């Protein structure tokens, strides 16, 4: 194993594998809430915001985006967490 395989970046050590179950949802929630809040904010500009409508539009976009970003999040999680 190469020395850089033990770090995330800049000498920061990778987390033990047991944290993978926490890291993946953390990364997904960061990405998804950023995307959903952007969509909701854009939708609210010039329109009367209504929660159900805003959530529905956000979810319709968030679910396919989740399917697209999940492989990226898995790779990032693997980069942050040491293998079991």
CSV table of C-alpha atoms in Angstrom, one decimal, residues 36-65:
chain,number,residue,atom,x,y,z
A,36,UNK,CA,-32.6,21.2,-3.2
A,37,UNK,CA,-32.1,24.5,-1.6
A,38,UNK,CA,-30.8,26.0,-4.8
A,39,UNK,CA,-33.8,24.7,-6.8
A,40,UNK,CA,-36.2,25.9,-4.1
A,41,UNK,CA,-34.6,29.3,-3.9
A,42,UNK,CA,-34.7,29.7,-7.7
A,43,UNK,CA,-38.3,28.6,-7.8
A,44,UNK,CA,-39.2,31.1,-5.1
A,45,UNK,CA,-37.8,34.1,-6.9
A,46,UNK,CA,-40.7,35.8,-8.5
A,47,UNK,CA,-43.2,33.2,-7.4
A,48,UNK,CA,-45.2,32.8,-4.2
A,49,UNK,CA,-43.4,29.9,-2.5
A,50,UNK,CA,-45.6,27.1,-1.3
A,51,UNK,CA,-44.0,24.3,0.6
A,52,UNK,CA,-45.6,21.3,-1.1
A,53,UNK,CA,-45.0,22.7,-4.6
A,54,UNK,CA,-41.4,23.6,-3.7
A,55,UNK,CA,-40.8,20.2,-2.2
A,56,UNK,CA,-42.4,18.4,-5.1
A,57,UNK,CA,-40.2,20.1,-7.7
A,58,UNK,CA,-37.1,19.7,-5.5
A,59,UNK,CA,-37.8,16.0,-5.0
A,60,UNK,CA,-38.4,15.4,-8.7
A,61,UNK,CA,-35.0,16.8,-9.4
A,62,UNK,CA,-33.3,15.5,-6.3
A,63,UNK,CA,-34.1,11.8,-6.8
A,64,UNK,CA,-32.5,11.6,-10.3
A,65,UNK,CA,-29.6,13.7,-9.1
